[in-house]
Amino acid sequence: MSSRERVEAAFLHKEPDRTPIFEYILLSPVAESFLGRRYVDFCGQWSMWLALAKEQGYEKSMRQYARERVELAEVLGHDLLYCMLSPTAKEVEQA
């Protein structure tokens, strides 16, 4: 089964080939070891992510974060992503 088929089967209360997996919390030092580069997560490192967003811009920072989350899921063989509400551009400006 593909990841999509596996997740859909689970949501439909059908038996997938295996339980879909995903990460709930993956701290930056661990993520960095898998990615091989710096990783900043706004969920656990608000001040570092805020500095990054102010340095390179909100839009670029959010796109980078999204790409890295997908890349981590692919590297780790996850079937879906656990997503938190992201900070808004206004929150970044006001901080």
mmCIF file of N, CA and C in Angstrom:
data_model
loop_
_atom_site.group_PDB
_atom_site.id
_atom_site.type_symbol
_atom_site.label_atom_id
_atom_site.label_comp_id
_atom_site.label_asym_id
_atom_site.label_seq_id
_atom_site.Cartn_x
_atom_site.Cartn_y
_atom_site.Cartn_z
ATOM 1 N N MET A 1 0.845 -1.190 0.000
ATOM 2 C CA MET A 1 0.000 0.000 0.000
ATOM 3 C C MET A 1 0.881 1.241 0.000
ATOM 4 N N SER A 2 0.375 2.274 -0.638
ATOM 5 C CA SER A 2 1.057 3.562 -0.560
ATOM 6 C C SER A 2 0.693 4.222 0.768
ATOM 7 N N SER A 3 1.416 5.262 1.118
ATOM 8 C CA SER A 3 1.101 5.984 2.356
ATOM 9 C C SER A 3 -0.331 6.498 2.329
ATOM 10 N N ARG A 4 -0.722 7.048 1.198
ATOM 11 C CA ARG A 4 -2.084 7.586 1.082
ATOM 12 C C ARG A 4 -3.125 6.487 1.290
ATOM 13 N N GLU A 5 -2.926 5.349 0.625
ATOM 14 C CA GLU A 5 -3.870 4.231 0.764
ATOM 15 C C GLU A 5 -3.918 3.728 2.205
ATOM 16 N N ARG A 6 -2.763 3.679 2.835
ATOM 17 C CA ARG A 6 -2.669 3.211 4.223
ATOM 18 C C ARG A 6 -3.447 4.135 5.167
ATOM 19 N N VAL A 7 -3.251 5.436 5.011
ATOM 20 C CA VAL A 7 -3.931 6.418 5.863
ATOM 21 C C VAL A 7 -5.432 6.413 5.589
ATOM 22 N N GLU A 8 -5.815 6.379 4.311
ATOM 23 C CA GLU A 8 -7.245 6.349 3.974
ATOM 24 C C GLU A 8 -7.916 5.106 4.549
ATOM 25 N N ALA A 9 -7.255 3.964 4.443
ATOM 26 C CA ALA A 9 -7.823 2.729 5.000
ATOM 27 C C ALA A 9 -8.024 2.873 6.504
ATOM 28 N N ALA A 10 -7.037 3.421 7.181
ATOM 29 C CA ALA A 10 -7.154 3.594 8.634
ATOM 30 C C ALA A 10 -8.303 4.537 8.981
ATOM 31 N N PHE A 11 -8.438 5.641 8.256
ATOM 32 C CA PHE A 11 -9.532 6.588 8.518
ATOM 33 C C PHE A 11 -10.901 5.973 8.234
ATOM 34 N N LEU A 12 -10.940 5.033 7.297
ATOM 35 C CA LEU A 12 -12.201 4.367 6.955
ATOM 36 C C LEU A 12 -12.447 3.120 7.810
ATOM 37 N N HIS A 13 -11.612 2.929 8.820
ATOM 38 C CA HIS A 13 -11.718 1.784 9.734
ATOM 39 C C HIS A 13 -11.572 0.450 8.998
ATOM 40 N N LYS A 14 -10.738 0.473 7.954
ATOM 41 C CA LYS A 14 -10.368 -0.755 7.254
ATOM 42 C C LYS A 14 -8.948 -1.109 7.685
ATOM 43 N N GLU A 15 -8.564 -2.342 7.481
ATOM 44 C CA GLU A 15 -7.250 -2.768 7.946
ATOM 45 C C GLU A 15 -6.180 -2.485 6.893
ATOM 46 N N PRO A 16 -5.251 -1.574 7.187
ATOM 47 C CA PRO A 16 -4.142 -1.337 6.257
ATOM 48 C C PRO A 16 -3.095 -2.437 6.391
ATOM 49 N N ASP A 17 -2.115 -2.438 5.508
ATOM 50 C CA ASP A 17 -1.050 -3.443 5.582
ATOM 51 C C ASP A 17 -0.210 -3.284 6.847
ATOM 52 N N ARG A 18 -0.147 -2.066 7.372
ATOM 53 C CA ARG A 18 0.497 -1.784 8.654
ATOM 54 C C ARG A 18 -0.076 -0.471 9.183
ATOM 55 N N THR A 19 0.145 -0.223 10.433
ATOM 56 C CA THR A 19 -0.342 1.013 11.037
ATOM 57 C C THR A 19 0.400 2.198 10.431
ATOM 58 N N PRO A 20 -0.325 3.227 9.972
ATOM 59 C CA PRO A 20 0.356 4.421 9.468
ATOM 60 C C PRO A 20 1.208 5.047 10.575
ATOM 61 N N ILE A 21 2.385 5.514 10.214
ATOM 62 C CA ILE A 21 3.267 6.120 11.209
ATOM 63 C C ILE A 21 3.557 7.577 10.868
ATOM 64 N N PHE A 22 3.846 8.343 11.901
ATOM 65 C CA PHE A 22 4.229 9.744 11.759
ATOM 66 C C PHE A 22 4.926 10.167 13.036
ATOM 67 N N GLU A 23 5.570 11.325 12.989
ATOM 68 C CA GLU A 23 6.217 11.825 14.193
ATOM 69 C C GLU A 23 5.320 12.861 14.840
ATOM 70 N N TYR A 24 5.250 12.773 16.151
ATOM 71 C CA TYR A 24 4.478 13.749 16.917
ATOM 72 C C TYR A 24 5.397 14.865 17.378
ATOM 73 N N ILE A 25 6.529 14.501 17.922
ATOM 74 C CA ILE A 25 7.526 15.481 18.348
ATOM 75 C C ILE A 25 8.891 14.974 17.906
ATOM 76 N N LEU A 26 9.589 15.802 17.180
ATOM 77 C CA LEU A 26 10.946 15.476 16.756
ATOM 78 C C LEU A 26 11.788 16.719 17.017
ATOM 79 N N LEU A 27 12.574 16.691 18.053
ATOM 80 C CA LEU A 27 13.354 17.856 18.449
ATOM 81 C C LEU A 27 14.414 18.189 17.407
ATOM 82 N N SER A 28 14.731 19.463 17.317
ATOM 83 C CA SER A 28 15.651 19.944 16.291
ATOM 84 C C SER A 28 16.988 19.217 16.231
ATOM 85 N N PRO A 29 17.663 18.943 17.364
ATOM 86 C CA PRO A 29 18.945 18.229 17.243
ATOM 87 C C PRO A 29 18.800 16.863 16.558
ATOM 88 N N VAL A 30 17.705 16.181 16.810
ATOM 89 C CA VAL A 30 17.468 14.884 16.170
ATOM 90 C C VAL A 30 17.171 15.089 14.685
ATOM 91 N N ALA A 31 16.313 16.059 14.380
ATOM 92 C CA ALA A 31 15.987 16.354 12.982
ATOM 93 C C ALA A 31 17.240 16.748 12.209
ATOM 94 N N GLU A 32 18.102 17.536 12.827
ATOM 95 C CA GLU A 32 19.340 17.960 12.173
ATOM 96 C C GLU A 32 20.228 16.767 11.829
ATOM 97 N N SER A 33 20.237 15.766 12.682
ATOM 98 C CA SER A 33 21.068 14.590 12.392
ATOM 99 C C SER A 33 20.547 13.829 11.173
ATOM 100 N N PHE A 34 19.242 13.829 10.964
ATOM 101 C CA PHE A 34 18.673 13.167 9.786
ATOM 102 C C PHE A 34 18.828 14.008 8.530
ATOM 103 N N LEU A 35 18.667 15.331 8.661
ATOM 104 C CA LEU A 35 18.761 16.214 7.501
ATOM 105 C C LEU A 35 20.204 16.550 7.133
ATOM 106 N N GLY A 36 21.088 16.499 8.120
ATOM 107 C CA GLY A 36 22.476 16.853 7.865
ATOM 108 C C GLY A 36 22.704 18.346 7.764
ATOM 109 N N ARG A 37 21.795 19.139 8.334
ATOM 110 C CA ARG A 37 21.920 20.599 8.322
ATOM 111 C C ARG A 37 21.080 21.183 9.456
ATOM 112 N N ARG A 38 21.202 22.463 9.646
ATOM 113 C CA ARG A 38 20.460 23.163 10.695
ATOM 114 C C ARG A 38 18.955 23.068 10.434
ATOM 115 N N TYR A 39 18.210 22.847 11.494
ATOM 116 C CA TYR A 39 16.750 22.760 11.410
ATOM 117 C C TYR A 39 16.170 23.543 12.577
ATOM 118 N N VAL A 40 15.281 24.474 12.278
ATOM 119 C CA VAL A 40 14.660 25.292 13.320
ATOM 120 C C VAL A 40 13.155 25.079 13.269
ATOM 121 N N ASP A 41 12.595 24.680 14.393
ATOM 122 C CA ASP A 41 11.169 24.377 14.507
ATOM 123 C C ASP A 41 10.498 25.443 15.363
ATOM 124 N N PHE A 42 9.452 26.090 14.839
ATOM 125 C CA PHE A 42 8.798 27.141 15.621
ATOM 126 C C PHE A 42 8.033 26.589 16.813
ATOM 127 N N CYS A 43 7.739 25.295 16.815
ATOM 128 C CA CYS A 43 6.998 24.710 17.943
ATOM 129 C C CYS A 43 7.867 24.598 19.190
ATOM 130 N N GLY A 44 9.114 24.261 19.032
ATOM 131 C CA GLY A 44 9.971 24.060 20.189
ATOM 132 C C GLY A 44 11.063 25.097 20.354
ATOM 133 N N GLN A 45 11.255 25.909 19.328
ATOM 134 C CA GLN A 45 12.330 26.897 19.361
ATOM 135 C C GLN A 45 11.818 28.238 18.841
ATOM 136 N N TRP A 46 10.819 28.760 19.491
ATOM 137 C CA TRP A 46 10.158 29.971 19.012
ATOM 138 C C TRP A 46 11.141 31.114 18.800
ATOM 139 N N SER A 47 12.016 31.382 19.753
ATOM 140 C CA SER A 47 12.922 32.529 19.631
ATOM 141 C C SER A 47 13.892 32.351 18.463
ATOM 142 N N MET A 48 14.392 31.131 18.259
ATOM 143 C CA MET A 48 15.294 30.887 17.127
ATOM 144 C C MET A 48 14.550 31.001 15.798
ATOM 145 N N TRP A 49 13.321 30.455 15.751
ATOM 146 C CA TRP A 49 12.556 30.530 14.506
ATOM 147 C C TRP A 49 12.175 31.974 14.206
ATOM 148 N N LEU A 50 11.821 32.722 15.232
ATOM 149 C CA LEU A 50 11.460 34.126 15.063
ATOM 150 C C LEU A 50 12.636 34.918 14.506
ATOM 151 N N ALA A 51 13.827 34.684 15.026
ATOM 152 C CA ALA A 51 15.021 35.362 14.512
ATOM 153 C C ALA A 51 15.252 34.999 13.048
ATOM 154 N N LEU A 52 15.061 33.731 12.706
ATOM 155 C CA LEU A 52 15.218 33.289 11.320
ATOM 156 C C LEU A 52 14.182 33.957 10.417
ATOM 157 N N ALA A 53 12.936 34.027 10.875
ATOM 158 C CA ALA A 53 11.867 34.649 10.086
ATOM 159 C C ALA A 53 12.133 36.132 9.869
ATOM 160 N N LYS A 54 12.653 36.796 10.880
ATOM 161 C CA LYS A 54 12.966 38.221 10.731
ATOM 162 C C LYS A 54 14.164 38.422 9.808
ATOM 163 N N GLU A 55 15.089 37.481 9.833
ATOM 164 C CA GLU A 55 16.293 37.573 9.002
ATOM 165 C C GLU A 55 15.993 37.326 7.527
ATOM 166 N N GLN A 56 15.247 36.265 7.227
ATOM 167 C CA GLN A 56 15.031 35.911 5.820
ATOM 168 C C GLN A 56 13.612 36.160 5.329
ATOM 169 N N GLY A 57 12.734 36.626 6.204
ATOM 170 C CA GLY A 57 11.356 36.921 5.815
ATOM 171 C C GLY A 57 10.412 35.795 6.184
ATOM 172 N N TYR A 58 9.191 36.179 6.509
ATOM 173 C CA TYR A 58 8.183 35.227 6.971
ATOM 174 C C TYR A 58 7.879 34.161 5.923
ATOM 175 N N GLU A 59 7.580 34.598 4.713
ATOM 176 C CA GLU A 59 7.180 33.660 3.648
ATOM 177 C C GLU A 59 8.271 32.626 3.374
ATOM 178 N N LYS A 60 9.497 33.084 3.234
ATOM 179 C CA LYS A 60 10.611 32.169 2.954
ATOM 180 C C LYS A 60 10.820 31.193 4.113
ATOM 181 N N SER A 61 10.696 31.686 5.340
ATOM 182 C CA SER A 61 10.879 30.827 6.516
ATOM 183 C C SER A 61 9.807 29.749 6.592
ATOM 184 N N MET A 62 8.555 30.111 6.308
ATOM 185 C CA MET A 62 7.470 29.134 6.347
ATOM 186 C C MET A 62 7.626 28.087 5.252
ATOM 187 N N ARG A 63 8.023 28.521 4.067
ATOM 188 C CA ARG A 63 8.237 27.568 2.969
ATOM 189 C C ARG A 63 9.389 26.606 3.292
ATOM 190 N N GLN A 64 10.461 27.139 3.866
ATOM 191 C CA GLN A 64 11.597 26.305 4.258
ATOM 192 C C GLN A 64 11.159 25.283 5.300
ATOM 193 N N TYR A 65 10.399 25.724 6.286
ATOM 194 C CA TYR A 65 9.922 24.835 7.342
ATOM 195 C C TYR A 65 9.062 23.709 6.751
ATOM 196 N N ALA A 66 8.155 24.060 5.847
ATOM 197 C CA ALA A 66 7.278 23.058 5.227
ATOM 198 C C ALA A 66 8.088 22.046 4.413
ATOM 199 N N ARG A 67 9.045 22.540 3.628
ATOM 200 C CA ARG A 67 9.891 21.632 2.831
ATOM 201 C C ARG A 67 10.669 20.672 3.730
ATOM 202 N N GLU A 68 11.201 21.215 4.819
ATOM 203 C CA GLU A 68 11.990 20.373 5.720
ATOM 204 C C GLU A 68 11.129 19.332 6.428
ATOM 205 N N ARG A 69 9.903 19.690 6.780
ATOM 206 C CA ARG A 69 9.001 18.714 7.415
ATOM 207 C C ARG A 69 8.691 17.567 6.457
ATOM 208 N N VAL A 70 8.441 17.900 5.189
ATOM 209 C CA VAL A 70 8.166 16.865 4.184
ATOM 210 C C VAL A 70 9.411 16.008 3.965
ATOM 211 N N GLU A 71 10.567 16.648 3.873
ATOM 212 C CA GLU A 71 11.809 15.897 3.680
ATOM 213 C C GLU A 71 12.067 14.944 4.850
ATOM 214 N N LEU A 72 11.836 15.402 6.068
ATOM 215 C CA LEU A 72 11.995 14.531 7.237
ATOM 216 C C LEU A 72 11.059 13.330 7.158
ATOM 217 N N ALA A 73 9.816 13.573 6.772
ATOM 218 C CA ALA A 73 8.847 12.475 6.655
ATOM 219 C C ALA A 73 9.306 11.455 5.614
ATOM 220 N N GLU A 74 9.850 11.941 4.506
ATOM 221 C CA GLU A 74 10.334 11.036 3.464
ATOM 222 C C GLU A 74 11.541 10.231 3.950
ATOM 223 N N VAL A 75 12.490 10.903 4.596
ATOM 224 C CA VAL A 75 13.695 10.232 5.096
ATOM 225 C C VAL A 75 13.337 9.161 6.125
ATOM 226 N N LEU A 76 12.369 9.465 6.982
ATOM 227 C CA LEU A 76 11.994 8.549 8.056
ATOM 228 C C LEU A 76 10.934 7.529 7.640
ATOM 229 N N GLY A 77 10.417 7.638 6.419
ATOM 230 C CA GLY A 77 9.422 6.687 5.935
ATOM 231 C C GLY A 77 8.049 6.851 6.566
ATOM 232 N N HIS A 78 7.719 8.076 6.938
ATOM 233 C CA HIS A 78 6.420 8.328 7.565
ATOM 234 C C HIS A 78 5.301 8.383 6.531
ATOM 235 N N ASP A 79 4.104 8.092 6.992
ATOM 236 C CA ASP A 79 2.943 8.066 6.110
ATOM 237 C C ASP A 79 2.166 9.379 6.091
ATOM 238 N N LEU A 80 2.277 10.160 7.145
ATOM 239 C CA LEU A 80 1.570 11.438 7.192
ATOM 240 C C LEU A 80 2.323 12.404 8.073
ATOM 241 N N LEU A 81 1.905 13.667 8.037
ATOM 242 C CA LEU A 81 2.532 14.722 8.822
ATOM 243 C C LEU A 81 1.599 15.183 9.924
ATOM 244 N N TYR A 82 2.159 15.407 11.092
ATOM 245 C CA TYR A 82 1.432 16.044 12.185
ATOM 246 C C TYR A 82 1.728 17.533 12.064
ATOM 247 N N CYS A 83 0.701 18.336 11.863
ATOM 248 C CA CYS A 83 0.900 19.767 11.640
ATOM 249 C C CYS A 83 0.294 20.593 12.766
ATOM 250 N N MET A 84 1.059 21.546 13.210
ATOM 251 C CA MET A 84 0.601 22.505 14.211
ATOM 252 C C MET A 84 0.195 23.783 13.482
ATOM 253 N N LEU A 85 -0.625 24.585 14.145
ATOM 254 C CA LEU A 85 -0.926 25.895 13.584
ATOM 255 C C LEU A 85 0.357 26.699 13.525
ATOM 256 N N SER A 86 0.597 27.323 12.405
ATOM 257 C CA SER A 86 1.821 28.107 12.266
ATOM 258 C C SER A 86 1.582 29.537 12.732
ATOM 259 N N PRO A 87 2.647 30.209 13.137
ATOM 260 C CA PRO A 87 2.499 31.612 13.512
ATOM 261 C C PRO A 87 2.134 32.431 12.277
ATOM 262 N N THR A 88 1.397 33.484 12.484
ATOM 263 C CA THR A 88 1.020 34.356 11.374
ATOM 264 C C THR A 88 2.105 35.401 11.146
ATOM 265 N N ALA A 89 2.077 36.009 9.967
ATOM 266 C CA ALA A 89 3.029 37.076 9.668
ATOM 267 C C ALA A 89 2.873 38.213 10.673
ATOM 268 N N LYS A 90 1.650 38.480 11.094
ATOM 269 C CA LYS A 90 1.399 39.550 12.064
ATOM 270 C C LYS A 90 2.053 39.230 13.409
ATOM 271 N N GLU A 91 1.979 37.973 13.834
ATOM 272 C CA GLU A 91 2.626 37.568 15.089
ATOM 273 C C GLU A 91 4.136 37.762 15.013
ATOM 274 N N VAL A 92 4.704 37.477 13.855
ATOM 275 C CA VAL A 92 6.142 37.642 13.671
ATOM 276 C C VAL A 92 6.503 39.123 13.706
ATOM 277 N N GLU A 93 5.708 39.953 13.041
ATOM 278 C CA GLU A 93 5.963 41.398 13.032
ATOM 279 C C GLU A 93 5.882 41.994 14.429
ATOM 280 N N GLN A 94 4.924 41.531 15.218
ATOM 281 C CA GLN A 94 4.696 42.099 16.544
ATOM 282 C C GLN A 94 5.681 41.591 17.595
ATOM 283 N N ALA A 95 6.357 40.520 17.312
ATOM 284 C CA ALA A 95 7.270 39.932 18.311
ATOM 285 C C ALA A 95 8.573 40.696 18.399
#
